[in-house]
Tab-separated table of C-alpha atoms in Angstrom:
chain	number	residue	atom	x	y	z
A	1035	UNK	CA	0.000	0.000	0.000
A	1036	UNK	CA	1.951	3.106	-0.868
A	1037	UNK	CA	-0.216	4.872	1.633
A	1038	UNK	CA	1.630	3.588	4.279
A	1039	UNK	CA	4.938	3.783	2.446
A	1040	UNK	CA	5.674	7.081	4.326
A	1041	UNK	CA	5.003	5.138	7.913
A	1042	UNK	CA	8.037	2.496	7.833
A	1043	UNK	CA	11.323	4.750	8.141
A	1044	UNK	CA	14.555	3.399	6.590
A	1045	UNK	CA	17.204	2.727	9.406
A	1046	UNK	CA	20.946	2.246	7.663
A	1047	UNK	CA	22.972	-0.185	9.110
A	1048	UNK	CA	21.083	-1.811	11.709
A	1049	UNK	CA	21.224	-4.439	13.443
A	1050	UNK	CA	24.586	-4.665	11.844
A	1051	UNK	CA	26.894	-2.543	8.839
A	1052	UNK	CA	25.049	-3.120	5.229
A	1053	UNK	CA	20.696	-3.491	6.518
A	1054	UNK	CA	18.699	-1.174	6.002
A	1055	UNK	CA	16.370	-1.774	8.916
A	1056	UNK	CA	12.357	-1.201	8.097
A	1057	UNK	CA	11.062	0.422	11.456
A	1058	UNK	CA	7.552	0.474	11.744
A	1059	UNK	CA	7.414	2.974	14.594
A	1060	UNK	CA	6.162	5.822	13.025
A	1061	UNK	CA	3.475	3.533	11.229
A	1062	UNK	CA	2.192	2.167	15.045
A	1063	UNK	CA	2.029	5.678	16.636
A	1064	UNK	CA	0.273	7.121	13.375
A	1065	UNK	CA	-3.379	5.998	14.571
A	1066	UNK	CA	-4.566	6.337	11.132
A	1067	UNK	CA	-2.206	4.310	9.318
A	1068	UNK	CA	-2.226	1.701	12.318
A	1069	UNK	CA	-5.989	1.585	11.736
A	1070	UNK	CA	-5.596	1.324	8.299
A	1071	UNK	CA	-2.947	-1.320	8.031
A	1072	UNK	CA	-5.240	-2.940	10.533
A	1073	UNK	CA	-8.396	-3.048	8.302
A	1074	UNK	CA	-5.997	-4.888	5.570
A	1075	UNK	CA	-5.289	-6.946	7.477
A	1076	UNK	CA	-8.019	-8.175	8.450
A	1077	UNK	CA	-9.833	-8.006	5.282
A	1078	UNK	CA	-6.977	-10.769	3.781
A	1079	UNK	CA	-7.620	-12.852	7.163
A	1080	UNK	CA	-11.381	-12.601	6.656
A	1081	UNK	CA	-10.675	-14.475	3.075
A	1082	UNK	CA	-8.800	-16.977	4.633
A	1083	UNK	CA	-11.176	-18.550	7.363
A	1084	UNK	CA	-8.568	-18.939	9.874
A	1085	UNK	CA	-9.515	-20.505	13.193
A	1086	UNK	CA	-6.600	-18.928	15.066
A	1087	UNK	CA	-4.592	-16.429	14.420
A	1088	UNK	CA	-0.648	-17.815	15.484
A	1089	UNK	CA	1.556	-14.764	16.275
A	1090	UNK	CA	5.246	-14.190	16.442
A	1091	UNK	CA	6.938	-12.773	19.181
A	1092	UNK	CA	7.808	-9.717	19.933
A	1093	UNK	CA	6.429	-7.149	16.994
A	1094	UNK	CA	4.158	-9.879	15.336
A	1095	UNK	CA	2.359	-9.623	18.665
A	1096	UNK	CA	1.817	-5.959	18.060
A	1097	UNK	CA	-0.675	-7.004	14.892
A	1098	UNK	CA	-1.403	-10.453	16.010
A	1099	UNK	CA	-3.319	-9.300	19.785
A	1100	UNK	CA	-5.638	-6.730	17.210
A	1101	UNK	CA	-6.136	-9.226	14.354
A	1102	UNK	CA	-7.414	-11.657	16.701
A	1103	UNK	CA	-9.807	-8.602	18.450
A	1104	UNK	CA	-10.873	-7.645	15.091
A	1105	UNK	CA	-11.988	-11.018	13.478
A	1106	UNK	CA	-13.183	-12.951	16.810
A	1107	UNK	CA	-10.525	-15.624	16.563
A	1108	UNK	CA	-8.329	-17.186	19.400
A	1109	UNK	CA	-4.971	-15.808	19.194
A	1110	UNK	CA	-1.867	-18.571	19.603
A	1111	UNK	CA	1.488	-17.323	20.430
A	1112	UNK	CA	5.153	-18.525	19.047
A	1113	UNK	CA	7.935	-17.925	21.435
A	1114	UNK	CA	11.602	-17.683	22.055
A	1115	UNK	CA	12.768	-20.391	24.013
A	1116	UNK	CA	12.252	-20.719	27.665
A	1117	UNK	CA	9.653	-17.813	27.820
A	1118	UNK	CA	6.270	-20.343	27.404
A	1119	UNK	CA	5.368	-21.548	31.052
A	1120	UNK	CA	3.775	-24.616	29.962
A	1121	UNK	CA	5.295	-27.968	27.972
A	1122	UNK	CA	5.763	-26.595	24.739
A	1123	UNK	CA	6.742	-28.103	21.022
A	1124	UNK	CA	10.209	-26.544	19.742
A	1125	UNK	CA	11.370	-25.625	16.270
A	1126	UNK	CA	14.741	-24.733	15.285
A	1127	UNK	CA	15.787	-23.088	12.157
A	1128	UNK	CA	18.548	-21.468	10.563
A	1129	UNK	CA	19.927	-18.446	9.951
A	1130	UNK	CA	22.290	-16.297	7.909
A	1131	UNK	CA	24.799	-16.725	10.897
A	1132	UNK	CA	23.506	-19.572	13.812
A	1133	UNK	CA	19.765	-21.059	14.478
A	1134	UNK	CA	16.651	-19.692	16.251
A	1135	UNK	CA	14.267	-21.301	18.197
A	1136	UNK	CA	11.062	-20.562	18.673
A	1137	UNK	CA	8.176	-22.761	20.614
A	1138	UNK	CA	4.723	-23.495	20.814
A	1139	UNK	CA	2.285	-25.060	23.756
A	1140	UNK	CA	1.806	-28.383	22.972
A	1141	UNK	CA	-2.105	-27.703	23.372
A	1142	UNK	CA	-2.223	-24.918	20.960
A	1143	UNK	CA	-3.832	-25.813	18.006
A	1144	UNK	CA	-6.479	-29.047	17.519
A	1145	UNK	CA	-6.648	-31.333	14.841
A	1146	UNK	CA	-7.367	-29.698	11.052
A	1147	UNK	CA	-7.520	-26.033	12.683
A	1148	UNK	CA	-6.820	-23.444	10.506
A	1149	UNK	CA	-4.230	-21.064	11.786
A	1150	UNK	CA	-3.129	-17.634	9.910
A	1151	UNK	CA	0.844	-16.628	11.099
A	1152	UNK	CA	1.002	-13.553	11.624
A	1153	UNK	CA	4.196	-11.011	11.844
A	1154	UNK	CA	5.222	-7.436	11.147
A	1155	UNK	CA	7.781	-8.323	8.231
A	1156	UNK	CA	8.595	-10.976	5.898
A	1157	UNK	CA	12.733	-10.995	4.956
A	1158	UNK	CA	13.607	-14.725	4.622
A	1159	UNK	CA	10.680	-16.200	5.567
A	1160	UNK	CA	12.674	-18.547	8.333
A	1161	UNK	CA	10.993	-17.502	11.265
A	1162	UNK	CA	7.539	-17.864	9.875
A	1163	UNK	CA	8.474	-20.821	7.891
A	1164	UNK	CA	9.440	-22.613	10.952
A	1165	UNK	CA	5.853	-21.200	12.272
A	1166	UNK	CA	4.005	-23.343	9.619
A	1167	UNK	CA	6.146	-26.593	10.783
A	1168	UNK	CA	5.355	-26.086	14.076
A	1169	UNK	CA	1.364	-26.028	12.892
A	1170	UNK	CA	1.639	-29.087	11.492
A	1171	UNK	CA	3.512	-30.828	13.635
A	1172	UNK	CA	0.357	-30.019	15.823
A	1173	UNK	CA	-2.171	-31.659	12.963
A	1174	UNK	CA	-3.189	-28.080	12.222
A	1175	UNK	CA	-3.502	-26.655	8.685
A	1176	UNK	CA	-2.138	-23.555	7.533
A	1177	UNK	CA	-4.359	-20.851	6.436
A	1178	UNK	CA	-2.093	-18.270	5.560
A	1179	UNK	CA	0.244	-16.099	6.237
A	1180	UNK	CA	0.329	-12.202	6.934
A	1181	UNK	CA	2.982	-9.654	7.176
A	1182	UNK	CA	2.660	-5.762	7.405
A	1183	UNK	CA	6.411	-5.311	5.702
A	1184	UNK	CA	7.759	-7.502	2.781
A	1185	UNK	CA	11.646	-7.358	1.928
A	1186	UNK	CA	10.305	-8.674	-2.221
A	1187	UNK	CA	14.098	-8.749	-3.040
A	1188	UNK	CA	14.890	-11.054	-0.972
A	1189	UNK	CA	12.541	-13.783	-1.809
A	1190	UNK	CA	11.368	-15.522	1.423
A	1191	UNK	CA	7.747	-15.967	0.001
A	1192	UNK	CA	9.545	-18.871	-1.966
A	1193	UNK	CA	9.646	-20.410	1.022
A	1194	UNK	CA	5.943	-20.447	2.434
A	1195	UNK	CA	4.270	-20.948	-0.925
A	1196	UNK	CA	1.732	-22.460	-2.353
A	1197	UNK	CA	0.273	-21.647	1.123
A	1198	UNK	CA	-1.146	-18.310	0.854
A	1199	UNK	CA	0.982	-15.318	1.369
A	1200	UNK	CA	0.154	-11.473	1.820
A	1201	UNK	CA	1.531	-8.177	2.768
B	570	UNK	CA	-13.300	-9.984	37.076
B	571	UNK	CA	-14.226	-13.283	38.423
B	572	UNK	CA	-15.221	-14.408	35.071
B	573	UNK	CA	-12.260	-14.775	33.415
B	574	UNK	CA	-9.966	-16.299	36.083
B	575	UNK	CA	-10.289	-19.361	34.301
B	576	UNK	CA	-8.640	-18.338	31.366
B	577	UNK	CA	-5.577	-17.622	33.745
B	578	UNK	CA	-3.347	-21.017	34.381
B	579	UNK	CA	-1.087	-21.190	37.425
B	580	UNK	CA	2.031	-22.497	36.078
B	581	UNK	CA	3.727	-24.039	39.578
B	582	UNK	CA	7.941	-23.445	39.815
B	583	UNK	CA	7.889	-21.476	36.726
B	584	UNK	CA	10.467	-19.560	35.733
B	585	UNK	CA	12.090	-21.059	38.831
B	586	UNK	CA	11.199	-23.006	41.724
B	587	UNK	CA	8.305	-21.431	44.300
B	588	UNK	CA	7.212	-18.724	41.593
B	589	UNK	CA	3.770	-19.697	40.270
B	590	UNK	CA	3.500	-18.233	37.063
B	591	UNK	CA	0.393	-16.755	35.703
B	592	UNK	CA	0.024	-18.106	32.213
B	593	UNK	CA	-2.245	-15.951	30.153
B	594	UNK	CA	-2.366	-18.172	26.814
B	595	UNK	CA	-5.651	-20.239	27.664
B	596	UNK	CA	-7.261	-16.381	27.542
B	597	UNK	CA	-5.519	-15.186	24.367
B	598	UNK	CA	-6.569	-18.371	22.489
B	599	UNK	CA	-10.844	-18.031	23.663
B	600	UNK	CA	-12.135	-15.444	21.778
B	601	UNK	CA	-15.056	-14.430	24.235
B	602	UNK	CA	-12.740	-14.049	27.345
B	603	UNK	CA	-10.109	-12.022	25.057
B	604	UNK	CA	-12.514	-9.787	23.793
B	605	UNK	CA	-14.311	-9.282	26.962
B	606	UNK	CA	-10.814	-8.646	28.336
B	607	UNK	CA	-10.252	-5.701	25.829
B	608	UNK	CA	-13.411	-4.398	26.729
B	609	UNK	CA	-12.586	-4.014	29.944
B	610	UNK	CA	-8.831	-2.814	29.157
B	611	UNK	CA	-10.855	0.183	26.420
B	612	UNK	CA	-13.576	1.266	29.240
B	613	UNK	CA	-10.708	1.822	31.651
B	614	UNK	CA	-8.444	3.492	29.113
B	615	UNK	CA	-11.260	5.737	27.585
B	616	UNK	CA	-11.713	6.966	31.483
B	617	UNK	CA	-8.068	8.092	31.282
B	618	UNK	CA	-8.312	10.095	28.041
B	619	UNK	CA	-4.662	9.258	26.964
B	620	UNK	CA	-3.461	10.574	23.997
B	621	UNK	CA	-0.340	7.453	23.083
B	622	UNK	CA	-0.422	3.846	24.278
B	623	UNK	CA	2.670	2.447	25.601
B	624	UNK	CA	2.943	-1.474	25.091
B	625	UNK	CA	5.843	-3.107	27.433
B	626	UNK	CA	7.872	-6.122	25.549
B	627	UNK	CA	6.805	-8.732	24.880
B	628	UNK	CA	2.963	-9.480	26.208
B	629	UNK	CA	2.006	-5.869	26.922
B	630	UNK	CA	2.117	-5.755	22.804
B	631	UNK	CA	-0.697	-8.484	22.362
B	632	UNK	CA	-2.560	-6.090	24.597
B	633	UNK	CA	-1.769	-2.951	23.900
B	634	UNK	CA	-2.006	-2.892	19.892
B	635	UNK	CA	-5.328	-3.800	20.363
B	636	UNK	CA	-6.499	-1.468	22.575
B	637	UNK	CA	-5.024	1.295	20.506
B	638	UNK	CA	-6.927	0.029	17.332
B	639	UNK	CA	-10.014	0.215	19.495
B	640	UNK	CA	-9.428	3.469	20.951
B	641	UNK	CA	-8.051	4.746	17.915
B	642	UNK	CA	-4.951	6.316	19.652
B	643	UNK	CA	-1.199	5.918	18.201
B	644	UNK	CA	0.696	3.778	20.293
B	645	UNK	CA	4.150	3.351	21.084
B	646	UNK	CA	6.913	0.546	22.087
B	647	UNK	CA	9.011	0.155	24.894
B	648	UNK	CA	11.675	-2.783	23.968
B	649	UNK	CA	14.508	-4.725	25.687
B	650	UNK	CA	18.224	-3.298	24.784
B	651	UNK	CA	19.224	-3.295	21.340
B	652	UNK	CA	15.683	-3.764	19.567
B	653	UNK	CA	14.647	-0.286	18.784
B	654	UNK	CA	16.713	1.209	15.253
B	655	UNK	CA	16.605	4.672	15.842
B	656	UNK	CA	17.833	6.782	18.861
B	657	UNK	CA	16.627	5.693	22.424
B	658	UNK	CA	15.660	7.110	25.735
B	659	UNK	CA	17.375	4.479	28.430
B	660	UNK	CA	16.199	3.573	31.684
B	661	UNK	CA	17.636	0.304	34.069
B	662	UNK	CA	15.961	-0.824	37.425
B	663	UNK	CA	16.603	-3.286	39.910
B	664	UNK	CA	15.307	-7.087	39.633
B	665	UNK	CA	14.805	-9.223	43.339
B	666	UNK	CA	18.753	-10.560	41.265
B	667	UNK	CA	20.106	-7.860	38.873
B	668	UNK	CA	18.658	-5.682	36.927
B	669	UNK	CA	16.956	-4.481	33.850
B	670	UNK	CA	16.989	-1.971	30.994
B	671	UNK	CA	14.380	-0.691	28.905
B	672	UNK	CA	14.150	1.660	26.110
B	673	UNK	CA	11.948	4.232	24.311
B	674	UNK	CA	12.850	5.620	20.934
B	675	UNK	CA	13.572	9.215	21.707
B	676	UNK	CA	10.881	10.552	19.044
B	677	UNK	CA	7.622	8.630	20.888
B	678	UNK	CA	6.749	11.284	23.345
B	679	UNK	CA	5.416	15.215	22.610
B	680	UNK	CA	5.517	17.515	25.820
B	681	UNK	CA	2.837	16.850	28.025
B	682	UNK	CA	0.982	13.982	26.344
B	683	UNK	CA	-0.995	12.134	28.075
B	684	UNK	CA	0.267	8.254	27.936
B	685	UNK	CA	-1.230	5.317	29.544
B	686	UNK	CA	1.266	2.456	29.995
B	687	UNK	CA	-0.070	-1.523	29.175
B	688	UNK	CA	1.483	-4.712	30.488
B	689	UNK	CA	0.145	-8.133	30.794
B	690	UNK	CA	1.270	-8.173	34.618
B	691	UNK	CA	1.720	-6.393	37.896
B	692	UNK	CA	3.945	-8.022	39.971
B	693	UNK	CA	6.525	-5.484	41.643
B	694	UNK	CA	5.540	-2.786	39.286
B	695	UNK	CA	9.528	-2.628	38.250
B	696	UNK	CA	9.134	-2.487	35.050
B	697	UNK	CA	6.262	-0.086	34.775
B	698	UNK	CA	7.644	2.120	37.277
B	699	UNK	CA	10.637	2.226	34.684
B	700	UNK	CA	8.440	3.331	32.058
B	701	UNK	CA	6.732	5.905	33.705
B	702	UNK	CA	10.029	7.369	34.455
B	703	UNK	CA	10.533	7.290	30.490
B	704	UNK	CA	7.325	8.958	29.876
B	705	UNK	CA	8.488	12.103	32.103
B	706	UNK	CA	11.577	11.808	30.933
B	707	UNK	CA	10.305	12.985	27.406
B	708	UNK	CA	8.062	15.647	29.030
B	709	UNK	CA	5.140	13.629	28.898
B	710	UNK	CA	2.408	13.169	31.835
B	711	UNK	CA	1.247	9.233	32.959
B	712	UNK	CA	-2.571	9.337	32.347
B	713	UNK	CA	-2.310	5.414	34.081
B	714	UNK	CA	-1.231	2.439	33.993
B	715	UNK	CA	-3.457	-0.825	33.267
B	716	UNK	CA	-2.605	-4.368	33.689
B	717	UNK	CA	-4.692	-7.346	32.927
B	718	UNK	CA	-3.493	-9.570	36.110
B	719	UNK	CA	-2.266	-8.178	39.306
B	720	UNK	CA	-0.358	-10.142	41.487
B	721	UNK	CA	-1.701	-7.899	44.578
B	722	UNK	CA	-0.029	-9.813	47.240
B	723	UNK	CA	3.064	-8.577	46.069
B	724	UNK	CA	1.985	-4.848	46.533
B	725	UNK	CA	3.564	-3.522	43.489
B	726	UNK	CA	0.789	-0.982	42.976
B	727	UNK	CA	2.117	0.922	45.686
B	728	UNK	CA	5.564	1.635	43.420
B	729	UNK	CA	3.538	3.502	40.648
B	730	UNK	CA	0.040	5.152	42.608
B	731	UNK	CA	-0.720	8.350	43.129
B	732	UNK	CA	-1.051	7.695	39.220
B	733	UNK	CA	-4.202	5.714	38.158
B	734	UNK	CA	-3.489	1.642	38.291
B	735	UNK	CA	-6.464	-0.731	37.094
B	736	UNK	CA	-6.118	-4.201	36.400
């Protein structure tokens, strides 16, 4: 939406020399392009049919907590490891440099649920790639995923298609 | 509210042994008792007439993005060290072992607006406390602070009042 172009501010060289880092600060404390990017997003869940909406910590939270509001769904959350009090189901994945982890209660999802991942950007598509194993590994079904931000030159909706993809 | 203590799971010995943990997934993932928790969260924040939301890392965003879609107010993040791009406002407090920073990007705040402060928890009222010292800090006023669970035994209320606390 080039509407909210002007929201996400460029930061060079973070986290490290050579990103460009896409903050979305300015978008969140806009109300009016938070509402906005809100209403998309919940018009592409709304075409989806998700059950539950699964979202990624920290930021995806930020979208996540007012999708779930917005459509009446359950919200499910993915976390780093050792922050989810209860037993939880682990996924490891890598990156440019080392793995993540992120985990998932074990009663999260039931069987043939539809879950939509949420999160505020798409780069690589790792995290939320390793979001969609963890769904199935819990006999859930992926209805989609949804990002506010997507890095297109880097390509990481290769990895989560032919499951729906939108940002 | 009586009504949804359900949804709130006592975790025993989590994160270590003789803390019970209050687990808040089981009311994230019912819709009802999520939305009737929102409600409640919006009535109290509409009574406090702030003009940002601040969301605490990491479960004060599921909260507090969707209360500032509902209220339609911008909102703003306070994040653990290193997660914010752009120039931050720091502030560290003690932990019952260590201690903790947080930090505000240095743009979030205009003199003398009104912010009301969301968390999941109130346990010592630490980390709160810490960002209502990074509210003034910017020449902004605490409108309130509003938690969804307070652990009152603890007494951490006492750390942030005269300023409104609801939970």
């Amino acid at each position: 939406m080039k509407e909210l172009e002007p929201f996400i501010r460029d930061i060079p060289d973070f986290p490290k020399p050579g990103i460009v880092f896409k903050d979305i600060t300015p978008l969140l404390k806009d109300p009016g392009a938070f509402k906005r990017t809100m209403e998309i997003l919940k018009d592409k869940a709304e075409a989806l049919k998700p059950d539950l909406i699964l979202s990624i910590e920290s930021r995806g939270f930020l979208f996540g907590g007012a999708l779930a509001y917005m459509i009446d769904k359950g919200q499910i959350v993915a976390r780093k490891p050792g922050k989810l009090p209860y037993k939880a189901d682990q996924v490891s994945y890598d990156l440019e440099y080392g793995s993540n982890t992120l985990e998932l209660h074990v009663d999260a999802i039931g069987k043939d649920q539809r879950v939509l991942i949420v999160d505020d950007l798409l780069a690589t598509g790792g995290t939320a790639a390793a979001c969609g194993q963890l769904v199935r590994k819990q006999g859930g079904l992926v209805a989609g995923y949804s990002f506010v931000v997507e890095l297109a030159f880097i390509g990481g909706r290769k990895k989560l298609e032919p499951d729906p993809v939108s940002s």
